[in-house]
Amino acid sequence: MREPWLPAEHGLDNRGLRQRVQRGLLWTLLDSWGRQLLGLSVFVVIARLVSETDIGLVALAAVFVAFAQIFVDQGLSDAIVQRKTLARGHIDTAFWISMGAGVLLAGAGVLLAIPIAQLVNEPELQPILQILSFSFVLTALSSVQVGLLRRELAFKSLALRSLLATAGGGVVGIALAFLGYGAWALVGQQLVQFSLAALTLWRVSPWRPGLNVSMAHFRDLFGYSRNVVGSDILGFLSRNTDNLLIGAFIGTAPLGVYAVGYRILDSTSSLLIGLSRRVAFPALSRLQNNPLRLKRAFFRVSRLSGALFIPGYIGLALVAQELVVVLFGSRWAAAGPVAAMLFLAGPVLGTQTVIFALLNATGHPGLVFRLRLIATAGNIIGFTLAVWIFLDILAVAAAYVLRAYLLMPLIIYWAQRRTGVPAHEYLAQFRGIVAAVLAMSGAVLLVKVAAGTTLGPGELLVVEAVAGGFAYLATLWIVERGLLRELLELARGIRPGRGEGGGPGRRRRRRRGGTDAAADTEEAGGQ
């Protein structure tokens, strides 16, 4: 008999999967949007109270901490999500491997903080790195629990945990910033957030570690997770080489400005593509043995998410200067052009996220690794040239955007080769969206020209948002009315209480005969 805490095998029926994913969408939406909006709000308050150098120091420390965090989890959490069958030994082994790695890395971080600070010529970095190293143990306490809950699509528990942790860390960080602790306000915020996340997760998860550990179970998991680790390393290098080069060769104050621009991109990425990232992989993993359902699910996720993140990123690029000044104050105006440049990479980041979720779900993490290897090499070369030739943070941001667009055709090509999803059918999902985005961009630029200097940054931002939003929705209604209806149906489907099958999709199936398998397939996959 299966123990009550042990996740079931993949294989929910159509309606069960649809209901699980609908409920997951609601809680993932609350998690992603609530956590990022809350985190960004906290960061805005702290940024107004500390200096560019303080933010730059913590951003530089985060480079080394983020790298070590990869080896705490070792991709075992994703391996737990992806496996068709899961035994107690897999979970126990993953937990103790993570715990051992977390403790070893914490000790190594305390010792290596001294030479690292000397290497980048920032002596104030040493104590920050040493204290943040204790977060590795806290991550180890959480990684397997997170994997189990993701496998079961239990996004409610994950959402409540992360929101509470973000709020608690934010309170501590703001209090320390008001008291004049500078960079230590950000350090305290992160440690409290990690601690609360671990504590609340252990309260909501029924699983507790045992001693059923074996190399056989580790090999089962590591056969998948090693590619995830490799991809994570490449992702880290791709995302953090710019911070390291800026901090080491341009300075921590310019890094602070760059970090503000990048933080806006990072927060909005979670808002615009975090939903598809966190739901698409576990949902598509459950459909990996049904190519027809998988293709329909992939197309619908791509179409619906693209209708949000493509206009979102382009719109943010157009209003980035006003947004930065309104949020952070005129002192941070130099971050506006950096944020605008980085936002231009957003449409590629969004499409890449869904494609990589498809490849991982169908058992091709090795291909994802190779594609990320190419992306990382391109980023490192581009960042190095930008720092060496221009010694300018805007040039570094431009290098990131250029690499993203140059690699995208190769990603789409290999996705077609490995999954059988036709590239022309995939790209056709975005034709109407692109037309609506062009109309939106024209409306925003027209407002900028017409307003001139008569409006302040806040007023201009509001007028631009209203004009651009209206133009986008109006154009979408004309050229992609069906897509607009799908978005409204999705919004209705993820409201509380709709997950039990009482939504309009179920009523349509009743009128068609009640058990239309194709309809069930589309709705289960698409949601």
XYZ file of C-alpha atoms in Angstrom:
527
model
C 0.000 0.000 0.000
C 1.308 3.458 -0.880
C 2.196 5.572 2.145
C -0.015 8.676 2.412
C 2.861 11.105 1.883
C 4.268 9.299 -1.177
C 3.316 11.008 -4.476
C 1.263 8.976 -6.890
C 2.601 7.933 -10.270
C 2.022 10.222 -13.226
C -1.225 9.307 -14.889
C -4.208 11.363 -13.753
C -7.205 11.120 -16.038
C -8.064 14.083 -18.246
C -10.495 15.746 -15.881
C -8.328 15.136 -12.817
C -5.305 16.698 -14.468
C -7.332 19.665 -15.693
C -8.705 20.325 -12.222
C -5.277 20.025 -10.614
C -3.700 22.409 -13.124
C -6.549 24.926 -12.865
C -6.142 25.097 -9.110
C -2.387 25.227 -9.577
C -2.717 28.167 -11.957
C -4.594 30.204 -9.371
C -2.095 29.583 -6.584
C 0.925 29.924 -8.865
C -0.468 33.229 -10.081
C -0.904 34.425 -6.498
C 2.561 33.151 -5.626
C 4.404 34.602 -8.613
C 2.626 37.932 -8.729
C 2.201 38.372 -4.984
C 5.768 37.395 -4.127
C 7.352 39.440 -6.886
C 5.233 42.531 -6.284
C 5.903 42.268 -2.571
C 9.617 41.621 -3.118
C 9.920 44.472 -5.607
C 8.102 46.828 -3.227
C 10.509 45.908 -0.439
C 13.481 46.391 -2.755
C 12.170 49.811 -3.824
C 11.933 50.944 -0.184
C 15.387 49.612 0.691
C 16.934 51.118 -2.472
C 15.694 54.533 -1.405
C 17.447 54.117 1.973
C 20.810 52.618 1.007
C 23.544 53.591 -1.446
C 24.424 52.282 -4.888
C 27.568 50.751 -3.396
C 25.555 48.841 -0.764
C 23.329 47.295 -3.413
C 26.344 46.594 -5.598
C 28.129 44.748 -2.773
C 25.185 42.439 -2.119
C 24.680 41.923 -5.858
C 28.333 40.874 -6.138
C 27.972 38.511 -3.162
C 24.841 37.061 -4.769
C 26.934 35.913 -7.742
C 28.966 33.535 -5.577
C 26.014 32.486 -3.415
C 23.839 31.689 -6.439
C 26.581 29.518 -7.913
C 26.933 27.448 -4.743
C 23.136 27.059 -4.447
C 23.131 25.030 -7.669
C 25.127 22.273 -5.993
C 22.868 22.118 -2.953
C 19.849 20.859 -4.875
C 21.881 19.246 -7.718
C 18.762 19.074 -9.871
C 17.294 16.373 -7.621
C 14.117 18.377 -7.035
C 13.391 18.444 -10.777
C 14.242 14.744 -11.038
C 11.612 13.995 -8.350
C 9.035 15.948 -10.371
C 9.854 14.250 -13.676
C 10.097 10.572 -12.628
C 7.125 8.436 -13.651
C 7.445 6.296 -10.506
C 8.919 7.322 -7.179
C 9.980 5.224 -4.190
C 10.785 6.185 -0.620
C 14.453 5.525 -1.278
C 14.546 8.149 -4.031
C 13.235 10.846 -1.696
C 15.370 9.943 1.321
C 18.489 9.730 -0.832
C 17.805 13.100 -2.458
C 17.282 14.752 0.943
C 20.461 13.508 2.598
C 22.577 14.194 -0.473
C 21.251 17.770 -0.477
C 21.837 18.170 3.259
C 25.412 16.936 3.010
C 26.106 19.289 0.134
C 24.504 22.219 1.995
C 26.637 21.730 5.102
C 29.868 21.296 3.101
C 29.162 24.348 0.965
C 28.349 26.472 4.015
C 31.737 25.626 5.514
C 33.495 26.236 2.232
C 31.745 29.589 1.840
C 32.960 30.787 5.245
C 36.552 29.831 4.413
C 36.651 30.987 0.794
C 35.072 34.381 1.503
C 38.520 35.780 2.394
C 40.314 34.999 -0.901
C 37.199 35.900 -2.935
C 37.027 39.354 -1.349
C 40.733 39.842 -2.029
C 40.355 38.661 -5.628
C 37.714 41.286 -6.483
C 39.384 43.901 -4.237
C 36.301 44.418 -2.061
C 37.193 43.727 1.609
C 33.631 44.531 2.763
C 32.451 41.542 0.728
C 34.055 39.005 3.098
C 31.630 39.116 6.080
C 28.634 39.365 3.753
C 29.677 36.179 1.948
C 30.357 34.364 5.210
C 26.933 35.110 6.675
C 25.055 34.366 3.444
C 26.787 30.971 3.251
C 24.452 29.674 5.971
C 21.611 29.939 3.454
C 22.953 26.763 1.805
C 21.786 24.651 4.757
C 18.367 26.308 4.674
C 18.071 25.572 0.957
C 18.979 21.923 1.559
C 16.157 21.652 4.099
C 13.666 22.814 1.470
C 14.639 21.429 -1.933
C 13.182 17.914 -1.693
C 10.020 19.155 -0.006
C 9.522 21.630 -2.836
C 10.003 18.866 -5.409
C 7.356 16.671 -3.769
C 4.806 19.468 -3.678
C 5.528 20.476 -7.285
C 5.098 16.869 -8.408
C 1.643 16.809 -6.845
C 0.849 20.255 -8.320
C 0.304 21.407 -4.710
C 0.944 25.035 -5.569
C -1.244 26.356 -2.755
C 1.189 25.187 -0.092
C 4.138 26.543 -2.051
C 2.428 29.891 -2.581
C 1.506 30.421 1.063
C 5.013 29.482 2.145
C 6.788 31.838 -0.243
C 4.456 34.769 0.411
C 4.925 34.482 4.161
C 8.697 34.192 3.789
C 8.884 37.185 1.444
C 6.779 39.317 3.780
C 8.805 38.370 6.863
C 12.122 38.975 5.150
C 10.846 42.291 3.811
C 9.860 43.542 7.256
C 13.310 42.746 8.638
C 15.115 44.224 5.633
C 13.200 47.520 5.727
C 13.675 47.814 9.496
C 17.440 47.318 9.155
C 17.601 49.821 6.295
C 15.764 52.451 8.387
C 18.239 51.835 11.200
C 21.141 52.572 8.847
C 22.618 49.097 8.373
C 23.185 49.609 4.635
C 24.124 46.415 2.800
C 23.327 44.353 5.893
C 19.659 45.225 5.469
C 19.635 43.164 2.264
C 21.618 40.376 3.929
C 19.198 40.201 6.850
C 16.249 40.209 4.488
C 17.584 37.196 2.569
C 18.469 35.131 5.647
C 15.082 35.677 7.294
C 13.352 34.847 4.014
C 15.277 31.574 3.643
C 14.586 30.652 7.284
C 10.844 31.313 7.138
C 10.557 29.458 3.825
C 12.151 26.326 5.336
C 10.098 26.455 8.550
C 6.738 26.928 6.843
C 7.498 24.276 4.241
C 8.119 21.650 6.916
C 4.795 22.527 8.512
C 2.750 22.023 5.336
C 4.531 18.912 4.003
C 3.675 15.529 5.594
C 6.916 13.898 4.455
C 9.791 13.432 6.902
C 13.225 12.052 5.973
C 14.143 8.464 6.710
C 17.349 6.506 6.289
C 16.445 4.541 3.158
C 19.482 5.835 1.257
C 21.239 3.987 -1.549
C 23.509 4.622 -4.497
C 21.034 2.853 -6.778
C 18.347 5.427 -6.014
C 20.861 8.244 -6.414
C 21.912 6.933 -9.830
C 18.254 6.774 -10.897
C 17.771 10.426 -10.007
C 21.173 11.692 -11.074
C 20.792 10.272 -14.565
C 18.239 13.031 -15.107
C 19.425 15.658 -12.627
C 23.000 15.855 -13.907
C 21.730 17.512 -17.076
C 19.624 19.862 -14.968
C 22.704 20.754 -12.899
C 24.680 21.365 -16.061
C 21.925 23.583 -17.435
C 21.685 25.432 -14.122
C 25.424 26.089 -14.128
C 25.208 27.456 -17.620
C 22.168 29.505 -16.678
C 24.076 30.901 -13.721
C 27.058 31.874 -15.868
C 24.737 33.368 -18.448
C 22.902 35.486 -15.875
C 25.755 36.420 -13.528
C 28.877 36.896 -15.617
C 27.737 40.443 -16.337
C 27.435 41.219 -12.607
C 30.852 39.737 -11.890
C 32.582 41.648 -14.687
C 30.864 44.928 -13.834
C 31.638 44.586 -10.128
C 35.258 43.589 -10.697
C 36.205 45.997 -13.535
C 33.734 48.905 -13.519
C 32.881 49.138 -9.819
C 30.247 48.285 -7.213
C 28.421 51.626 -7.625
C 27.769 51.044 -11.372
C 26.882 47.466 -10.472
C 24.285 48.848 -8.068
C 22.700 50.839 -10.920
C 22.819 47.799 -13.210
C 21.362 45.625 -10.444
C 18.368 47.945 -10.092
C 17.632 47.686 -13.817
C 18.108 43.926 -13.767
C 15.986 43.543 -10.636
C 13.037 45.084 -12.451
C 13.546 42.621 -15.311
C 13.850 39.721 -12.875
C 10.693 40.678 -10.976
C 8.632 41.256 -14.090
C 9.921 37.983 -15.562
C 8.311 36.156 -12.666
C 5.117 38.126 -13.244
C 4.993 37.645 -16.998
C 6.497 34.181 -17.542
C 6.739 32.713 -14.032
C 3.253 31.248 -14.330
C 4.078 29.285 -17.481
C 7.514 28.288 -16.136
C 6.212 26.776 -12.910
C 3.081 25.108 -14.289
C 4.193 24.063 -17.785
C 6.952 21.632 -16.767
C 4.992 19.456 -14.294
C 1.842 19.602 -16.443
C 3.645 18.693 -19.685
C 5.562 15.965 -17.827
C 2.245 14.241 -17.128
C 1.434 14.300 -20.860
C 4.805 13.032 -22.109
C 3.392 9.673 -23.227
C 0.602 11.199 -25.339
C 2.087 13.176 -28.263
C -1.256 14.569 -29.425
C -2.191 15.928 -26.010
C 1.343 17.191 -25.523
C 1.356 19.169 -28.784
C -2.029 20.739 -28.048
C -0.961 21.614 -24.532
C 2.308 23.162 -25.717
C 0.642 25.275 -28.384
C -2.012 26.549 -26.041
C 0.413 27.375 -23.232
C 2.656 29.170 -25.756
C -0.243 31.121 -27.222
C -1.822 32.192 -23.954
C 1.436 33.041 -22.200
C 2.724 34.877 -25.283
C -0.353 37.093 -25.237
C 0.829 38.282 -21.810
C 4.613 38.384 -21.867
C 5.231 39.786 -25.370
C 3.194 42.992 -24.891
C 4.293 43.125 -21.268
C 8.013 43.213 -22.013
C 7.783 45.530 -25.023
C 5.515 47.873 -23.101
C 7.913 47.935 -20.162
C 10.816 48.708 -22.484
C 8.902 51.719 -23.797
C 8.083 53.132 -20.344
C 11.189 51.975 -18.443
C 12.611 55.452 -17.836
C 9.425 56.767 -16.251
C 8.960 53.531 -14.306
C 12.423 53.658 -12.721
C 12.061 57.296 -11.668
C 8.591 56.709 -10.195
C 9.646 53.606 -8.281
C 13.156 54.437 -7.109
C 13.399 58.209 -7.400
C 15.423 60.474 -9.679
C 18.669 59.324 -7.976
C 18.331 56.046 -9.882
C 17.439 57.576 -13.288
C 20.609 56.077 -14.810
C 19.039 52.618 -14.400
C 16.221 53.548 -16.825
C 18.098 52.958 -20.115
C 19.579 49.718 -18.702
C 16.128 48.428 -17.772
C 14.709 49.442 -21.183
C 17.458 47.561 -22.998
C 17.077 44.437 -20.857
C 13.305 44.369 -21.343
C 13.810 43.966 -25.097
C 15.116 40.448 -24.399
C 11.855 39.545 -22.640
C 9.895 38.090 -25.600
C 12.772 35.682 -26.272
C 13.044 34.729 -22.596
C 9.339 33.908 -22.513
C 9.298 31.716 -25.614
C 12.505 30.000 -24.545
C 11.003 29.199 -21.142
C 8.046 27.296 -22.590
C 10.194 25.480 -25.173
C 12.676 24.369 -22.518
C 9.781 23.164 -20.351
C 8.623 21.025 -23.298
C 12.108 19.584 -23.885
C 12.657 18.783 -20.199
C 9.200 17.249 -19.861
C 9.815 14.941 -22.824
C 13.137 13.723 -21.454
C 15.557 15.928 -23.404
C 17.420 17.814 -20.657
C 20.651 17.055 -22.511
C 19.512 19.204 -25.436
C 18.534 21.994 -23.047
C 22.020 21.746 -21.576
C 23.686 22.075 -24.983
C 21.523 25.042 -25.949
C 22.311 26.751 -22.669
C 25.991 26.009 -23.237
C 25.824 27.939 -26.509
C 23.871 30.756 -24.827
C 26.355 30.959 -21.988
C 29.338 31.088 -24.320
C 27.640 33.864 -26.292
C 26.853 35.836 -23.146
C 30.364 35.532 -21.713
C 31.926 36.639 -24.998
C 29.461 39.499 -25.374
C 29.798 40.712 -21.769
C 33.582 40.533 -21.901
C 33.748 42.537 -25.141
C 31.276 45.110 -23.807
C 33.292 45.645 -20.627
C 36.646 45.588 -22.419
C 35.724 47.882 -25.327
C 33.062 50.195 -23.878
C 33.472 49.880 -20.078
C 29.768 50.728 -19.906
C 26.811 48.970 -18.261
C 24.419 49.820 -21.115
C 26.724 48.050 -23.577
C 26.662 44.986 -21.309
C 22.848 44.999 -21.380
C 22.861 45.347 -25.178
C 25.166 42.335 -25.509
C 22.677 40.243 -23.512
C 19.772 41.240 -25.786
C 21.719 40.620 -28.994
C 22.748 37.115 -27.930
C 19.171 36.221 -26.971
C 17.772 37.004 -30.432
C 20.636 35.366 -32.317
C 20.124 32.053 -30.520
C 16.335 31.838 -30.743
C 16.123 30.335 -34.292
C 18.407 27.483 -33.213
C 16.238 26.741 -30.169
C 13.084 26.560 -32.290
C 14.823 24.351 -34.872
C 15.988 21.789 -32.304
C 12.632 21.775 -30.568
C 11.083 20.754 -33.881
C 13.706 18.052 -34.445
C 13.322 16.456 -31.004
C 9.597 16.845 -30.274
C 8.058 16.862 -33.759
C 6.348 20.213 -33.171
C 6.398 22.050 -36.551
C 8.209 25.387 -36.309
C 5.863 27.147 -38.734
C 2.815 26.072 -36.726
C 4.471 27.212 -33.528
C 5.409 30.653 -34.875
C 1.936 31.086 -36.349
C 0.577 31.239 -32.786
C 2.056 34.733 -32.408
C 1.004 36.542 -35.610
C -1.977 38.355 -34.133
C -0.094 39.104 -30.927
C 2.730 40.785 -32.844
C 0.252 42.950 -34.763
C -1.388 44.046 -31.503
C 1.998 44.806 -29.948
C 2.929 47.027 -32.913
C -0.289 48.987 -32.419
C 0.441 49.280 -28.690
C 3.975 50.534 -29.350
C 2.709 53.171 -31.764
C 0.200 54.422 -29.187
C 2.827 54.697 -26.425
C 5.317 56.512 -28.668
C 2.584 58.892 -29.815
C 1.828 59.754 -26.174
C 5.535 60.404 -25.513
C 5.779 62.794 -28.452
C 2.499 64.561 -27.711
C 3.154 64.969 -23.991
C 6.691 66.282 -24.337
C 7.729 67.778 -21.017
C 4.242 68.844 -19.946
C 3.649 65.753 -17.801
C 5.652 64.495 -14.852
C 7.046 60.923 -14.834
C 4.098 59.528 -12.852
C 1.418 61.183 -14.968
C 3.165 60.220 -18.200
C 3.478 56.609 -17.048
C -0.264 56.385 -16.357
C -1.239 57.895 -19.726
C 1.196 55.627 -21.577
C -0.127 52.527 -19.804
C -3.764 53.388 -20.546
C -3.129 54.272 -24.206
C -0.920 51.244 -24.831
C -3.236 48.815 -23.044
C -6.283 50.064 -24.926
C -4.494 49.859 -28.296
C -3.304 46.309 -27.588
C -6.674 44.970 -26.475
C -8.561 46.754 -29.264
C -6.227 45.363 -31.926
C -6.345 41.902 -30.405
C -10.138 42.053 -30.475
C -10.000 42.799 -34.201
C -7.321 40.325 -35.335
C -7.397 37.607 -32.618
C -10.829 37.689 -31.048
C -10.673 33.973 -30.268
C -7.449 34.431 -28.324
C -8.970 37.210 -26.256
C -11.894 34.933 -25.411
C -9.453 32.185 -24.414
C -7.704 34.546 -22.024
C -11.021 35.488 -20.429
C -12.001 31.816 -20.131
C -8.649 31.047 -18.540
C -9.146 33.846 -16.025
C -12.599 32.484 -15.149
C -11.257 28.934 -14.969
C -8.607 29.708 -12.339
C -10.901 31.601 -9.986
C -11.463 29.982 -6.600
C -14.153 27.366 -6.769
C -13.852 26.787 -10.519
C -11.420 23.898 -10.262
C -14.129 21.283 -9.697
C -15.242 21.352 -13.258
C -18.121 23.784 -13.071
C -16.713 26.207 -15.615
C -17.912 26.972 -19.119
C -15.615 24.380 -20.672
C -17.455 21.589 -18.841
C -20.852 22.939 -19.903
C -19.699 22.917 -23.546
C -18.639 19.279 -23.244
C -22.062 18.370 -21.866
C -23.739 19.956 -24.890
C -21.439 18.001 -27.206
C -22.149 14.722 -25.538
C -20.351 14.730 -22.211
C -17.233 12.619 -22.916
C -15.501 14.238 -25.831
C -11.955 12.997 -25.366
C -10.466 15.582 -27.694
C -12.064 18.419 -25.736
C -10.822 16.951 -22.485
C -7.365 16.693 -23.980
C -7.244 20.313 -25.061
C -8.526 21.667 -21.801
C -6.296 19.504 -19.639
C -3.220 20.379 -21.614
C -4.035 23.992 -22.296
C -4.711 24.940 -18.759
